[in-house]
XYZ file of C-alpha atoms in Angstrom:
159
model
C -10.278 39.401 18.681
C -10.210 41.949 16.121
C -7.894 42.876 14.637
C -6.970 45.274 11.658
C -3.929 45.341 8.731
C -4.727 48.086 5.767
C -8.437 47.669 5.278
C -8.429 43.821 6.375
C -10.369 42.715 9.658
C -9.081 39.739 11.726
C -11.659 38.386 13.487
C -12.702 34.722 15.221
C -14.904 32.403 13.567
C -18.492 33.299 13.837
C -20.780 29.646 13.164
C -21.982 31.905 9.887
C -19.030 31.994 8.216
C -19.801 28.614 7.774
C -21.436 29.074 3.961
C -18.358 31.628 2.435
C -15.152 30.272 4.560
C -15.975 27.091 2.689
C -16.761 28.402 -0.372
C -14.017 30.725 -0.523
C -11.449 27.508 0.633
C -13.044 25.174 -2.217
C -12.705 28.055 -4.988
C -9.186 28.281 -3.740
C -7.867 24.781 -4.315
C -9.730 24.847 -7.741
C -7.968 27.705 -8.473
C -3.878 25.274 -8.269
C -5.943 22.249 -8.684
C -6.330 20.868 -5.938
C -10.035 19.698 -4.647
C -12.424 20.704 -2.134
C -12.767 17.693 0.606
C -15.813 18.339 2.540
C -15.895 14.741 3.869
C -11.972 14.454 4.164
C -9.022 17.265 4.611
C -11.225 20.387 4.266
C -13.573 18.178 6.335
C -11.852 20.502 10.313
C -14.283 23.883 7.478
C -16.969 22.362 7.656
C -17.048 20.874 12.126
C -15.176 24.463 12.866
C -16.676 24.187 16.326
C -15.070 20.794 16.874
C -11.722 20.664 15.217
C -10.803 24.132 16.396
C -12.479 25.130 19.656
C -13.462 22.119 21.057
C -10.087 21.197 20.468
C -8.349 24.110 22.105
C -7.383 25.841 18.624
C -8.940 28.746 16.837
C -9.937 29.833 13.799
C -9.987 33.249 12.117
C -11.656 34.537 9.325
C -10.193 37.692 6.508
C -12.759 40.184 6.094
C -12.669 42.971 3.447
C -15.015 45.365 3.386
C -17.366 42.868 4.855
C -16.512 40.111 2.570
C -15.340 36.826 3.566
C -11.225 37.054 2.150
C -9.333 34.564 3.528
C -9.102 31.891 6.522
C -6.617 30.833 8.926
C -6.373 28.345 11.411
C -4.687 26.259 14.324
C -5.266 23.457 16.399
C -3.395 21.743 18.647
C -1.643 17.439 17.863
C 0.372 14.711 18.413
C 2.974 15.509 17.204
C 5.397 15.950 19.464
C 5.538 18.541 23.135
C 2.525 21.072 23.189
C 2.434 21.041 19.438
C -0.298 22.277 16.510
C -1.007 22.842 13.181
C -1.611 25.565 10.961
C -4.555 24.751 8.265
C -6.793 26.460 6.407
C -5.102 29.494 5.518
C -5.417 30.627 2.568
C -6.213 34.329 0.769
C -8.535 34.798 -1.804
C -6.266 36.483 -4.646
C -7.613 39.777 -4.139
C -6.433 39.547 -1.085
C -2.770 39.030 -1.290
C 0.802 40.619 -2.835
C 0.276 43.160 0.396
C 2.265 40.844 2.999
C -0.978 39.966 4.773
C 0.035 36.711 4.662
C 3.145 37.444 6.581
C 0.935 39.389 9.124
C -1.405 35.970 9.846
C 1.323 34.215 10.601
C 3.110 36.603 12.762
C -0.263 36.844 14.138
C -1.016 33.145 14.223
C 2.623 32.449 15.860
C 1.985 34.541 18.763
C -1.237 33.972 19.638
C -0.236 30.066 19.506
C 3.204 31.264 21.918
C 0.751 33.241 24.332
C -1.156 29.824 25.034
C 2.311 27.929 25.883
C 2.400 25.926 21.761
C 6.613 25.041 21.309
C 5.972 23.374 18.081
C 4.317 24.292 14.903
C 3.691 21.815 12.020
C 2.482 22.859 8.755
C 1.491 20.764 5.406
C 1.108 22.731 2.550
C 1.329 21.612 -1.289
C 4.401 22.666 -3.799
C 1.621 23.774 -6.327
C 0.810 26.068 -3.033
C 4.013 28.317 -3.773
C 3.891 31.442 -2.855
C 3.484 29.456 0.837
C 6.107 26.832 1.175
C 8.080 30.682 -0.059
C 6.520 32.461 2.807
C 6.982 29.782 5.429
C 10.665 29.516 4.688
C 11.204 33.022 4.486
C 9.481 32.820 8.147
C 12.202 29.677 9.689
C 10.251 27.204 8.860
C 11.886 24.422 8.169
C 11.199 21.407 6.134
C 10.538 17.120 7.153
C 9.327 14.437 7.475
C 6.086 12.610 7.904
C 2.587 14.296 5.390
C -0.674 13.601 6.821
C -2.926 14.846 4.536
C -2.865 13.096 1.290
C -3.325 15.885 -0.854
C -0.153 17.201 0.642
C 2.837 16.627 -0.386
C 5.718 18.891 1.979
C 5.525 19.097 6.020
C 6.948 22.058 7.398
C 8.136 22.569 11.029
C 8.931 25.430 13.488
C 10.374 25.663 16.783
C 9.098 28.595 19.640
């Protein structure tokens, strides 16, 4: 998959993205005072093939002029009928404020619906204010049952 949004390229994961994706996510987490956890919450970035591709999900990278500036992904979860969790939706500062987050969320929802999933879950942290505002604007409802230690919010949307 290759999608364009303005001067960004949204594309499928390639194994040689691993280092750049990990560095970008670690940098964004640090910006918000959150830690990079390669053996816990971020293990899925270290093992994208196992957690996403082999599990029936997708992991996308976002590039601008050949530089990885963001990620977004989802995989199936056992949280209701035909459920997925959107994960690793992160953008470096230079990719923010241009509508890219909304575009990514819309594209993810479309891909998820096209594959027959019915429920979307998202876990996040309150400090990620832009993310929580985006999810709430796009119809995600606060829910209970946070499963990731560094997160303190969970949202759900039924398709």
